[in-house]
mmCIF file of C-alpha atoms in Angstrom:
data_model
loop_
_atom_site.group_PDB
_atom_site.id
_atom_site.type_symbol
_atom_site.label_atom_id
_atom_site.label_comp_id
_atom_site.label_asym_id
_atom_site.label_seq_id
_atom_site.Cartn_x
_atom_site.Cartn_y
_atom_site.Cartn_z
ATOM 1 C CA UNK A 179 14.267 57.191 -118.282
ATOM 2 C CA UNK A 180 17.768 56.076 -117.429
ATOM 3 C CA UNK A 181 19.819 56.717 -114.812
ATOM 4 C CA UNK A 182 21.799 59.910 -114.954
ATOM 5 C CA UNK A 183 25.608 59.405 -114.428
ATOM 6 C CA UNK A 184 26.426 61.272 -111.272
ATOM 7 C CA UNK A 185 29.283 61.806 -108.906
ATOM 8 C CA UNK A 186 28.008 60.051 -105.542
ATOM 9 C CA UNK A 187 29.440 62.991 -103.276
ATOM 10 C CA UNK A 188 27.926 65.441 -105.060
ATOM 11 C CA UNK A 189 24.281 64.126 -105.808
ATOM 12 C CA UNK A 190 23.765 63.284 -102.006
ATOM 13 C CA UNK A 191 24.679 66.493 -101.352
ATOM 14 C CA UNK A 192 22.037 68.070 -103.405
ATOM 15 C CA UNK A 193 19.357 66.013 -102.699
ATOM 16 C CA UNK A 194 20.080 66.593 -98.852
ATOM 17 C CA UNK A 195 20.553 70.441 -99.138
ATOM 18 C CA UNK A 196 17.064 70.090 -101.297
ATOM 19 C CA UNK A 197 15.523 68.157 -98.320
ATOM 20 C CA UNK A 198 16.723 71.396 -96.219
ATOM 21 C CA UNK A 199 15.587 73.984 -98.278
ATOM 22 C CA UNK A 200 12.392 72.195 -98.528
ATOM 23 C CA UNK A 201 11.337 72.236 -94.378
ATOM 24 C CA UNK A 202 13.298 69.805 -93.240
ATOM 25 C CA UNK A 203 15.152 70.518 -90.183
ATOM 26 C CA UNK A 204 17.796 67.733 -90.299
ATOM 27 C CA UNK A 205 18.478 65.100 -93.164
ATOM 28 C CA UNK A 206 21.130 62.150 -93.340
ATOM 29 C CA UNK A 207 21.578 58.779 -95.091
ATOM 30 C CA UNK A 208 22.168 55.312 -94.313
ATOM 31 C CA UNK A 209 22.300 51.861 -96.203
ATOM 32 C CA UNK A 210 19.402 49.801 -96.987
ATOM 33 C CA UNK A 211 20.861 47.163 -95.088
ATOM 34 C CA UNK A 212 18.463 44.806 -92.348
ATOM 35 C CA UNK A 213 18.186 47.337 -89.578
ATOM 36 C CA UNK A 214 19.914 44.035 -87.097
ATOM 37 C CA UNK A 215 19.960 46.023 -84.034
ATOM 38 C CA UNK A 216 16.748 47.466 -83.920
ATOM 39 C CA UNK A 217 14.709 43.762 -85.150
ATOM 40 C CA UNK A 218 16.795 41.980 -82.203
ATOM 41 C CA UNK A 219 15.126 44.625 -80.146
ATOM 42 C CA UNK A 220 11.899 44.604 -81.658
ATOM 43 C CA UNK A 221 11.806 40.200 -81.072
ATOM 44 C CA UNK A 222 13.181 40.370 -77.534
ATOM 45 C CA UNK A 223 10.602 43.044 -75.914
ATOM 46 C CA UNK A 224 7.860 41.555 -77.663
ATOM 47 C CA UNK A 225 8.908 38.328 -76.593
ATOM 48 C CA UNK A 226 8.559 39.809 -73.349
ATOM 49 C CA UNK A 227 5.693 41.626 -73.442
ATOM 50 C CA UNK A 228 6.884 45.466 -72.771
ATOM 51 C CA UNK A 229 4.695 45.679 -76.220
ATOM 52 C CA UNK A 230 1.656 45.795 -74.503
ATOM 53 C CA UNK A 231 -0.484 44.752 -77.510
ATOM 54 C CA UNK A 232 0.908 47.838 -79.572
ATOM 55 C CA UNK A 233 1.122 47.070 -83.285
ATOM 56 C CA UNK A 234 2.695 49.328 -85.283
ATOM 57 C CA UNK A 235 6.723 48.172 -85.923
ATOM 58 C CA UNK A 236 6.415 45.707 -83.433
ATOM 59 C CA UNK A 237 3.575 43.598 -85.949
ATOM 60 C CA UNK A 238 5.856 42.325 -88.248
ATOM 61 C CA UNK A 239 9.515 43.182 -87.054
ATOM 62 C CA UNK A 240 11.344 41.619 -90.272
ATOM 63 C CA UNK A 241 9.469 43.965 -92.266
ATOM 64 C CA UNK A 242 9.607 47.219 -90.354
ATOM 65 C CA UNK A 243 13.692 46.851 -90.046
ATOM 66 C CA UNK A 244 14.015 45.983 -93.932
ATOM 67 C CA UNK A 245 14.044 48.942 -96.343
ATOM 68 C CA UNK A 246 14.395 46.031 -99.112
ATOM 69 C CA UNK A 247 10.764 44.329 -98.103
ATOM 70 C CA UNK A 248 9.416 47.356 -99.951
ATOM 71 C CA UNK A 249 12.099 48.256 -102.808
ATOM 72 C CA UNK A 250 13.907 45.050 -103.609
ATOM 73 C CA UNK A 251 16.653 47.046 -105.189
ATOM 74 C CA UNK A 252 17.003 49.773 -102.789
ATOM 75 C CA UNK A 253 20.514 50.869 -102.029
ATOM 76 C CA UNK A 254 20.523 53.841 -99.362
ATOM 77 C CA UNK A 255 17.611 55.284 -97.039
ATOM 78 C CA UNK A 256 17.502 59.049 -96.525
ATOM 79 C CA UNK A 257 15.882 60.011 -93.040
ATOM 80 C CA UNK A 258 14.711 63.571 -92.645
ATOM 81 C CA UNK A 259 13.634 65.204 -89.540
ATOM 82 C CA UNK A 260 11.167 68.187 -88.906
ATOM 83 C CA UNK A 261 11.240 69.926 -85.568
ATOM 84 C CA UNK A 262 7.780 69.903 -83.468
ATOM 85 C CA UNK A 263 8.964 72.697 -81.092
ATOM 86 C CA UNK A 264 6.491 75.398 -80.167
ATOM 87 C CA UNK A 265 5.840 77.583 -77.016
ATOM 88 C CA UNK A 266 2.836 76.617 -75.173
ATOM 89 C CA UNK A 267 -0.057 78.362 -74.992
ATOM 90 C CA UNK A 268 -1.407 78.925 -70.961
ATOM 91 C CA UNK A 269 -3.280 76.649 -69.335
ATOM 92 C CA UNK A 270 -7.181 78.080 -69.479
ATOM 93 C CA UNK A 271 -9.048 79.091 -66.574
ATOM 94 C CA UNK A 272 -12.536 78.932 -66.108
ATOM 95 C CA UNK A 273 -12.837 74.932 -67.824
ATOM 96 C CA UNK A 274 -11.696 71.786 -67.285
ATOM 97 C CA UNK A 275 -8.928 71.456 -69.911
ATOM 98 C CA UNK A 276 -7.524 68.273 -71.024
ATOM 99 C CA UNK A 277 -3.944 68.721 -72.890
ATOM 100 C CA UNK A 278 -2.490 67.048 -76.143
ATOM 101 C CA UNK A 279 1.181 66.064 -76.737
ATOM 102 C CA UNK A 280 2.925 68.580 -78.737
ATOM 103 C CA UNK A 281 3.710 66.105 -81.888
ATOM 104 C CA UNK A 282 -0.104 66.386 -82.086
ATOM 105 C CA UNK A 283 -0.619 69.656 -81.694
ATOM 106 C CA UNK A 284 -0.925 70.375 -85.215
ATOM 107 C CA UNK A 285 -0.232 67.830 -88.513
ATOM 108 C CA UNK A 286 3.634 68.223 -88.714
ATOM 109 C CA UNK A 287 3.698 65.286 -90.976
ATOM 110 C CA UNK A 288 1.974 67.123 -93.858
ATOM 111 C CA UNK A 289 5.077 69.040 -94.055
ATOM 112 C CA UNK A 290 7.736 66.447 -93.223
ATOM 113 C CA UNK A 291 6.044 64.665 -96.824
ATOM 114 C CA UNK A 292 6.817 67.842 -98.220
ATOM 115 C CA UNK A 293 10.739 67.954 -97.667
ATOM 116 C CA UNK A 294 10.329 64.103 -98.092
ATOM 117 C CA UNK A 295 8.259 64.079 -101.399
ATOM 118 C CA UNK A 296 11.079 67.010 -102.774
ATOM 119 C CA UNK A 297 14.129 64.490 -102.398
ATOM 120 C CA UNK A 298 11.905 61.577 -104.102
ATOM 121 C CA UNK A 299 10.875 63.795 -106.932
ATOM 122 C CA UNK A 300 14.387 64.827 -107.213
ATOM 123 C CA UNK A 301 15.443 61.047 -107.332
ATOM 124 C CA UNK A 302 12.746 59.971 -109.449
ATOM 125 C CA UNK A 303 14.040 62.704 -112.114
ATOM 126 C CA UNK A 304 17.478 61.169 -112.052
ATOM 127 C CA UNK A 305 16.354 57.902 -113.307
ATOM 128 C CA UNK A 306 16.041 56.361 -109.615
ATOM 129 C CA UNK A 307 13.106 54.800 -107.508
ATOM 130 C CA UNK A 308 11.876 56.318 -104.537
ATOM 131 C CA UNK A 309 9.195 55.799 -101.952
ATOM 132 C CA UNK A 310 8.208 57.855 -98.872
ATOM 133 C CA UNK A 311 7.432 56.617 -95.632
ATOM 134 C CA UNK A 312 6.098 58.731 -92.967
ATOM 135 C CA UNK A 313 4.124 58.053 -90.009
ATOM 136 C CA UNK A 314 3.962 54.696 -91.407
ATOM 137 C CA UNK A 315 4.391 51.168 -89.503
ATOM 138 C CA UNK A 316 7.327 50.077 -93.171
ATOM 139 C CA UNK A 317 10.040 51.542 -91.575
ATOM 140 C CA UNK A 318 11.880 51.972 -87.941
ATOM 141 C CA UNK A 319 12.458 55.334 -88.117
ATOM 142 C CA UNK A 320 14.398 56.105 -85.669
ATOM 143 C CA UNK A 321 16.527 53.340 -86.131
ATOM 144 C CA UNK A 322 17.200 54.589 -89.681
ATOM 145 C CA UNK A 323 18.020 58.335 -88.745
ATOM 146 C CA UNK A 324 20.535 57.093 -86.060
ATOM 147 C CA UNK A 325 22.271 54.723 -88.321
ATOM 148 C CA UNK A 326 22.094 58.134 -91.119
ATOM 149 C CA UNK A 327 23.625 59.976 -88.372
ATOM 150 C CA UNK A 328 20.839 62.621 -87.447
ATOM 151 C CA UNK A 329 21.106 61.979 -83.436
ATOM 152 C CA UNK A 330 21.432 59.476 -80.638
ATOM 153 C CA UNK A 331 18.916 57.436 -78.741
ATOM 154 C CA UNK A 332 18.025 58.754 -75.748
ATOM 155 C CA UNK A 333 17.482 56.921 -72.198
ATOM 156 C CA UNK A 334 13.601 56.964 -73.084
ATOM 157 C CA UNK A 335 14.351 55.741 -76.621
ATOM 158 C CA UNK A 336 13.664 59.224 -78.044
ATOM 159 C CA UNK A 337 16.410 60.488 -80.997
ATOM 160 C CA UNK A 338 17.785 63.100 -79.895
ATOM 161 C CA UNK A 339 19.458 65.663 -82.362
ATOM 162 C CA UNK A 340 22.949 67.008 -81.456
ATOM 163 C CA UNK A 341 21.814 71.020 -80.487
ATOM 164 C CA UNK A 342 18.261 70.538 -80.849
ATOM 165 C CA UNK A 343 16.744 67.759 -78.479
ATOM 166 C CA UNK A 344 13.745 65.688 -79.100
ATOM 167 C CA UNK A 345 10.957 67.369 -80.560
ATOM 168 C CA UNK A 346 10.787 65.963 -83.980
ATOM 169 C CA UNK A 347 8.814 63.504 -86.380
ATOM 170 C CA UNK A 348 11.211 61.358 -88.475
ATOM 171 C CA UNK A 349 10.551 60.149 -92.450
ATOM 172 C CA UNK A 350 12.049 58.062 -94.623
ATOM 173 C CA UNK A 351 12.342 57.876 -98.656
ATOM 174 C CA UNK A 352 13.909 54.577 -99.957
ATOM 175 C CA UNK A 353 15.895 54.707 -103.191
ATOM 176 C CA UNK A 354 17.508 52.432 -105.357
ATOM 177 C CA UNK A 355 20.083 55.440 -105.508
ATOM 178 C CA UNK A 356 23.317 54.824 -104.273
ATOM 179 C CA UNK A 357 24.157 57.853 -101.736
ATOM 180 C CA UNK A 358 27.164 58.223 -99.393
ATOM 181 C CA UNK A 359 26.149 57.061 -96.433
ATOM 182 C CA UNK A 360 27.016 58.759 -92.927
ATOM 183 C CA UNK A 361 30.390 57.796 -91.420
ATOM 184 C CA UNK A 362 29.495 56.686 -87.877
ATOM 185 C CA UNK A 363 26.799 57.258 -85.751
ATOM 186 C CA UNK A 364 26.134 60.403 -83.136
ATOM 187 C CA UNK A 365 27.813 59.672 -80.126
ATOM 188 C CA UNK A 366 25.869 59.093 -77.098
ATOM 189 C CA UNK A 367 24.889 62.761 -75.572
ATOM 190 C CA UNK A 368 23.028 61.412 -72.324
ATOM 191 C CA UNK A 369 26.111 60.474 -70.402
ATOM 192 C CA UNK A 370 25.197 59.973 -66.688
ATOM 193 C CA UNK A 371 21.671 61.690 -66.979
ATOM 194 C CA UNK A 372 18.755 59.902 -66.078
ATOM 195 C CA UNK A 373 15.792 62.883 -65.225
ATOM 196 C CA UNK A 374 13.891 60.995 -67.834
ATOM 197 C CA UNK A 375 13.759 57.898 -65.283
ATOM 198 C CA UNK A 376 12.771 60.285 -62.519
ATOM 199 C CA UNK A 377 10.386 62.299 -64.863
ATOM 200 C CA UNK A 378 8.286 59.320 -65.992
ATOM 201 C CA UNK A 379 4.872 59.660 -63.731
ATOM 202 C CA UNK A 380 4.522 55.488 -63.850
ATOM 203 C CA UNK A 381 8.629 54.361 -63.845
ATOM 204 C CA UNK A 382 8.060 53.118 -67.306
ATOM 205 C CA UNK A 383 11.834 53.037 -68.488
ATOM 206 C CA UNK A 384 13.188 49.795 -66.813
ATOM 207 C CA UNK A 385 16.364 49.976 -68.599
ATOM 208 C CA UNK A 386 17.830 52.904 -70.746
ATOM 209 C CA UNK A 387 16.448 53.098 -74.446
ATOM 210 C CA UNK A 388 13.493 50.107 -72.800
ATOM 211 C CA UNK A 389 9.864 51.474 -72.580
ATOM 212 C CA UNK A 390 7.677 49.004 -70.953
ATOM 213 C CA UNK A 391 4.514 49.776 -72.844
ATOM 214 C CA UNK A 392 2.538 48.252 -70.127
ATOM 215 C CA UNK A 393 3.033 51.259 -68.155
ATOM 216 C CA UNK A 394 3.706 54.298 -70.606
ATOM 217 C CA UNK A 395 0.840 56.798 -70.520
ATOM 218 C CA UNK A 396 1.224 57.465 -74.095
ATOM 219 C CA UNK A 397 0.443 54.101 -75.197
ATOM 220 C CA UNK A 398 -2.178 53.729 -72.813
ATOM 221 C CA UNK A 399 -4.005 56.411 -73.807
ATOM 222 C CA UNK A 400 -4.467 54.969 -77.155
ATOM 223 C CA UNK A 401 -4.775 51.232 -76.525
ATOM 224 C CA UNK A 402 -8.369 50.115 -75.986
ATOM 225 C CA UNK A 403 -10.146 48.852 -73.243
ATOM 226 C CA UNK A 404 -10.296 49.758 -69.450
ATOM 227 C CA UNK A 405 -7.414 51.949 -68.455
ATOM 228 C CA UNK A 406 -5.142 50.637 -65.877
ATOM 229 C CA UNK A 407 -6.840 51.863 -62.332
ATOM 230 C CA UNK A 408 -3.368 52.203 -61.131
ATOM 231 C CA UNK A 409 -2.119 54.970 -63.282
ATOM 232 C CA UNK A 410 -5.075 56.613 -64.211
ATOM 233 C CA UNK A 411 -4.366 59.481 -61.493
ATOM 234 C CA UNK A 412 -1.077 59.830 -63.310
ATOM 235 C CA UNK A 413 -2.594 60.377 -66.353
ATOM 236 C CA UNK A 414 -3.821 63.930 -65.041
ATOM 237 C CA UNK A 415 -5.059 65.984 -67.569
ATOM 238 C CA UNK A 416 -3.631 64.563 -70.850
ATOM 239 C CA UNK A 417 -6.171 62.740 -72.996
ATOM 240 C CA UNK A 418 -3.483 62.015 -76.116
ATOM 241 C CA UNK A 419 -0.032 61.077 -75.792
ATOM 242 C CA UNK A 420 2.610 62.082 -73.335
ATOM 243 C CA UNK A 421 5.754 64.137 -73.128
ATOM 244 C CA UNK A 422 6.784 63.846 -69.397
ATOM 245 C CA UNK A 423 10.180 62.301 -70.589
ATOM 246 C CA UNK A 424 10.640 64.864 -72.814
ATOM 247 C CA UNK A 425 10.107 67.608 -71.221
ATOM 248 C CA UNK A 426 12.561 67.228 -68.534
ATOM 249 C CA UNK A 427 15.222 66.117 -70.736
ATOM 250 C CA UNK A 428 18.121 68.604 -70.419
ATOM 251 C CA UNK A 429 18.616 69.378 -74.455
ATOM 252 C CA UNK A 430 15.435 70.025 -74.788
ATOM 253 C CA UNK A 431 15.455 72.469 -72.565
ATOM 254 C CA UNK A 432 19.284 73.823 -73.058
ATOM 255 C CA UNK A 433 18.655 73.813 -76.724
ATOM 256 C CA UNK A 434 15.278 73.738 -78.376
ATOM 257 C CA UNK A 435 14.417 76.007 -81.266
ATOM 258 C CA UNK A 436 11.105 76.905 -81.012
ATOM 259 C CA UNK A 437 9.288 77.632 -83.975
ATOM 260 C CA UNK A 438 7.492 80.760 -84.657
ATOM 261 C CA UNK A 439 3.867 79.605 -86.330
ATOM 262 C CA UNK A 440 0.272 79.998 -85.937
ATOM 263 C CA UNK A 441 -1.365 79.062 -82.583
ATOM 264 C CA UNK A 442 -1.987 75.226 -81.872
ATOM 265 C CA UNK A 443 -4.442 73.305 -80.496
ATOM 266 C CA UNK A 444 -3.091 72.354 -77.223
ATOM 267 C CA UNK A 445 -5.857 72.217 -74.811
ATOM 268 C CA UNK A 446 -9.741 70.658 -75.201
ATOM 269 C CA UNK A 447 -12.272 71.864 -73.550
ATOM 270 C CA UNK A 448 -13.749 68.342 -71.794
ATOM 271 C CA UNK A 449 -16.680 68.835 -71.023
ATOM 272 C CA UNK A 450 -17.285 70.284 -74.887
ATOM 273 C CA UNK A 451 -15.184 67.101 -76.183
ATOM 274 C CA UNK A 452 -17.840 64.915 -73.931
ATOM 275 C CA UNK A 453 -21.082 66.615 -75.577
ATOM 276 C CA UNK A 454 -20.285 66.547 -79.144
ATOM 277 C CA UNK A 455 -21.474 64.118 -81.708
ATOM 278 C CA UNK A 456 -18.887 61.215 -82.396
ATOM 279 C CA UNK A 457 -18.931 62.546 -86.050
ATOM 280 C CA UNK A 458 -17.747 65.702 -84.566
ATOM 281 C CA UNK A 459 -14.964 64.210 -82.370
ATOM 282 C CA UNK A 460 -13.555 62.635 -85.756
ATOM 283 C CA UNK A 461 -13.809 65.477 -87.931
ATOM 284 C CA UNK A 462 -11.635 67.396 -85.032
ATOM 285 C CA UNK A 463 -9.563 64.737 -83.610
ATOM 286 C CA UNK A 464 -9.391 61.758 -86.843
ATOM 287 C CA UNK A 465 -5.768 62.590 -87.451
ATOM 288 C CA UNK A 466 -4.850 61.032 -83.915
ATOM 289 C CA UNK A 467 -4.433 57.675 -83.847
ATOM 290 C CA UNK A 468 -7.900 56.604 -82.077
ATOM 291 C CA UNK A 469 -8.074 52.772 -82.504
ATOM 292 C CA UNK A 470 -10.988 51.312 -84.684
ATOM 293 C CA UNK A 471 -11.478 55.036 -84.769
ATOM 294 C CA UNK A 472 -13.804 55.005 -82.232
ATOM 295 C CA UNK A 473 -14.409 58.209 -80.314
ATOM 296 C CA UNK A 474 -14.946 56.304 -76.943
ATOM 297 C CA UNK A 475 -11.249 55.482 -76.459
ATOM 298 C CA UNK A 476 -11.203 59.364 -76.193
ATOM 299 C CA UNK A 477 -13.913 59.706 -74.299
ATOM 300 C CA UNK A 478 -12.629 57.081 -71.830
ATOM 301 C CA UNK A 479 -9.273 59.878 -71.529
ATOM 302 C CA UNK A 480 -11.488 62.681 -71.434
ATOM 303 C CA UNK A 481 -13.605 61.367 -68.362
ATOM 304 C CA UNK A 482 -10.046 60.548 -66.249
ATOM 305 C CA UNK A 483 -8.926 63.378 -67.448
ATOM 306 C CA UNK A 484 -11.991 65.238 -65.809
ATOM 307 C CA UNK A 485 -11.340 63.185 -62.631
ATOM 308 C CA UNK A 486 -7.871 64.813 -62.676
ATOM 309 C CA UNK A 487 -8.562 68.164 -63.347
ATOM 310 C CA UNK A 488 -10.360 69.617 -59.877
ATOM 311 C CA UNK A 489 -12.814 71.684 -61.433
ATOM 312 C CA UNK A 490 -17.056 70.765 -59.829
ATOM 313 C CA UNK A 491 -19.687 72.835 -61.721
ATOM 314 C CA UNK A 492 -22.803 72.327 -63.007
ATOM 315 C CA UNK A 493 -21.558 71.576 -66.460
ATOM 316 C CA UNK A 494 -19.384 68.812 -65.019
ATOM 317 C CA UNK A 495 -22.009 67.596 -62.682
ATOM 318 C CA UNK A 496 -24.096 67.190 -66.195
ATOM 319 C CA UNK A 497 -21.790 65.665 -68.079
ATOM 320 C CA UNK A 498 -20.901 62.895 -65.514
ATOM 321 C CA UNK A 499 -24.638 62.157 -64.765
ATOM 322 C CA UNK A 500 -25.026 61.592 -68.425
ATOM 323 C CA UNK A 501 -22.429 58.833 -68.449
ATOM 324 C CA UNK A 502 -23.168 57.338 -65.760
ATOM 325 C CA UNK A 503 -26.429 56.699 -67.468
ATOM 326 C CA UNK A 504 -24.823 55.752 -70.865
ATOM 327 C CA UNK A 505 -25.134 51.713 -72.119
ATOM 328 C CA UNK A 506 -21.390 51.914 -72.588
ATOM 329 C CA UNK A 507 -19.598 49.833 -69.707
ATOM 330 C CA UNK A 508 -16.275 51.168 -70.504
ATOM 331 C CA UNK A 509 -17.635 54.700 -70.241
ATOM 332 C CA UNK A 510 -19.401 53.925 -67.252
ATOM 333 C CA UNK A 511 -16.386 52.493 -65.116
ATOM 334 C CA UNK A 512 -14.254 55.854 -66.190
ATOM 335 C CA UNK A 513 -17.118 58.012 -65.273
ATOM 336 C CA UNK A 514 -17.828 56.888 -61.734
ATOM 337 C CA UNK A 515 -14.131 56.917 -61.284
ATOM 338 C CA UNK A 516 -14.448 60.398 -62.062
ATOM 339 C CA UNK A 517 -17.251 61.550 -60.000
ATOM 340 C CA UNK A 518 -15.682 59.602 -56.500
ATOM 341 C CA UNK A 519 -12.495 61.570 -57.658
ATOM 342 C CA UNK A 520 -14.200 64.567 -57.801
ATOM 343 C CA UNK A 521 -16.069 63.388 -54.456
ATOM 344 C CA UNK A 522 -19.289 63.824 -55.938
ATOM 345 C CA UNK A 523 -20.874 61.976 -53.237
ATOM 346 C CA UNK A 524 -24.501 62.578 -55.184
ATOM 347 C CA UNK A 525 -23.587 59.854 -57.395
ATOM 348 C CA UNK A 526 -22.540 57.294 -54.621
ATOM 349 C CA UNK A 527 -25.729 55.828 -54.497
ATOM 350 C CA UNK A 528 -26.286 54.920 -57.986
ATOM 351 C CA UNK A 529 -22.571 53.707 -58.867
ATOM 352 C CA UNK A 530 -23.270 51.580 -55.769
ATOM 353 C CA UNK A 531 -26.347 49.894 -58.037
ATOM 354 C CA UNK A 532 -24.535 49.597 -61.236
ATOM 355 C CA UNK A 533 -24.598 46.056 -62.924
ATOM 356 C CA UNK A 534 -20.990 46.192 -63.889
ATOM 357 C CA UNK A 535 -18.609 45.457 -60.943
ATOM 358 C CA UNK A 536 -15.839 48.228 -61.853
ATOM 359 C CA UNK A 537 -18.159 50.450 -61.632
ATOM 360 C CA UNK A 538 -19.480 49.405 -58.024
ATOM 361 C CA UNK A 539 -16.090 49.126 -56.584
ATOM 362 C CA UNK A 540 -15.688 52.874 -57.125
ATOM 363 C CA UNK A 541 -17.791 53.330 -54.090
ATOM 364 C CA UNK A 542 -15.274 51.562 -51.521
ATOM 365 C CA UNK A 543 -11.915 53.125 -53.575
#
């Protein structure tokens, strides 16, 4: 099929407005152009380390900031937005509860595809190519919805939409379409703020819009390996992600829409998440990112998480005895950090005796 002749104006107009009608909270467009700023960025912190190991955008930098490395021809990027905003359920009482960040609180990027998958089609029907990215390591999206205009860029290098905060997951669909593009970017909305400095529980914003990756709980939760002993009592309850930045951000607050839909899963139960079969874990959890997908990265978060929580009873007692016994190291280390947290002092003697030395230096912490 060939291209249909269109007036520029008008066709991004009615792709966007289809975008809208279709779930999307915010849409906007910006060139296919090298995303400069954002690579620069990308090079220098890796170069320096705030990375942290993580992958995604940061494993190949010239590809994540070019829309082109994936459509050759592509001529505009549209970035849509879909809000993440729900109340929160109560904390329960009776069980140790470990909490979830809200993005994951349910799969919001099922329906971001949707409003994405709408425009494409839409495209696609005009004669033009298009390709959706969400969730995906192709594209910087936030880079690409600030240069489309959506928001700004917070201190803690969250977009922030003007009158609606933070709470959102961000898509992209490149097309060889030629849109109008937004006129300038959102001015900065932070001005002399800086709660989300204050707010972080392990100062992990050295510089405004600069996580240090080495210290943010939500990439720590997710990278393998032992977790850092000195911000594992900062973790406190979460066992996946983190929204301590967020939450004390002022638009957030001032001006989040919540959304009125079905209850999420907020809190685990952690003992329950520390029982179950690790084909069970996946079949709840796989939609997290769990590296290697294995179920003792979670497990590891669970057992801190545990530690954190305050709550001795016979379940816990159980639990913890069982990993303490377990051929896992890793699991091990987190679960006589756990019981000395707890001050389990029943357990004292045989952490003492472990063959791994993390684990016997929980005795003397």
């Amino acid at each position: 099929m060939g291209v249909v002749s269109v007036d520029v104006a008008e066709f991004t107009t009615e792709v966007l407005e289809l975008g809208r009608s279709s779930g999307l909270d915010a849409v906007g467009v910006a060139s296919a152009d090298v995303l400069a700023r954002a690579r620069a960025e990308l090079i220098s912190r890796k170069s320096l380390g705030l990375h942290n190991g993580m992958k995604f955008t940061y494993k190949n930098p010239v590809r994540s900031t070019d829309p082109r490395a994936s459509m050759p021809d592509a001529a505009s990027v549209i970035v849509g937005a879909r809000s993440y905003l729900e109340p929160e359920p109560d904390r329960p009482a009776g069980y140790a509860a470990g909490r979830i960040a809200r993005y994951a609180w349910r799969d919001h990027y099922a329906p971001l595809r949707d409003g994405l998958w709408a425009m494409a089609r839409h495209l696609r029907a005009a004669g033009y190519k298009a390709v959706v990215f969400a969730d995906d390591n192709s594209m910087v999206d936030r880079e690409a919805a600030y240069q489309a205009g959506i928001g700004w860029f917070g201190k803690n290098a969250n977009l922030l939409l003007p009158g609606q905060g933070s709470y959102f997951v961000l898509g992209s669909v490149v097309t060889s379409a030629v849109l109008a593009s937004a006129n300038a970017p959102v001015a900065d909305g932070c001005g002399g703020c800086k709660r989300c400095f204050d707010g972080c529980p392990t100062n992990a914003i050295p510089a405004p819009g600069v996580i240090d990756a080495n210290r943010c709980l939500a990439w720590l939760a997710q990278k393998p390996g032992i977790f850092p002993l000195e911000f594992r009592a900062a973790l406190g309850t979460r066992i996946y992600g983190c929204d301590a930045c967020q939450e004390v951000c002022p638009p957030n607050v001032r001006f989040g829409r919540a959304v009125d839909r079905e209850a999420p899963q907020v809190w685990v139960d952690l003992v329950d998440l520390l029982t179950i079969d690790d084909d069970t874990l996946i079949e709840r959890h796989g939609r997290w990112y769990i590296a290697d997908r294995e179920p003792r990265w979670v497990r590891r978060n669970a057992l801190l998480a545990l530690g954190n929580a305050g709550i001795v009873n016979d379940d816990v007692r159980k639990v913890l005895a069982r990993y303490l016994d377990a051929p896992d190291d890793v699991l091990r280390v987190h679960a006589a950090w756990a019981a000395m947290s707890l001050g389990l002092e029943q357990f004292r003697q045989q952490i003492a005796a472990d063959r791994h030395p993390d684990v016997r230096a929980e005795v003397n912490r």
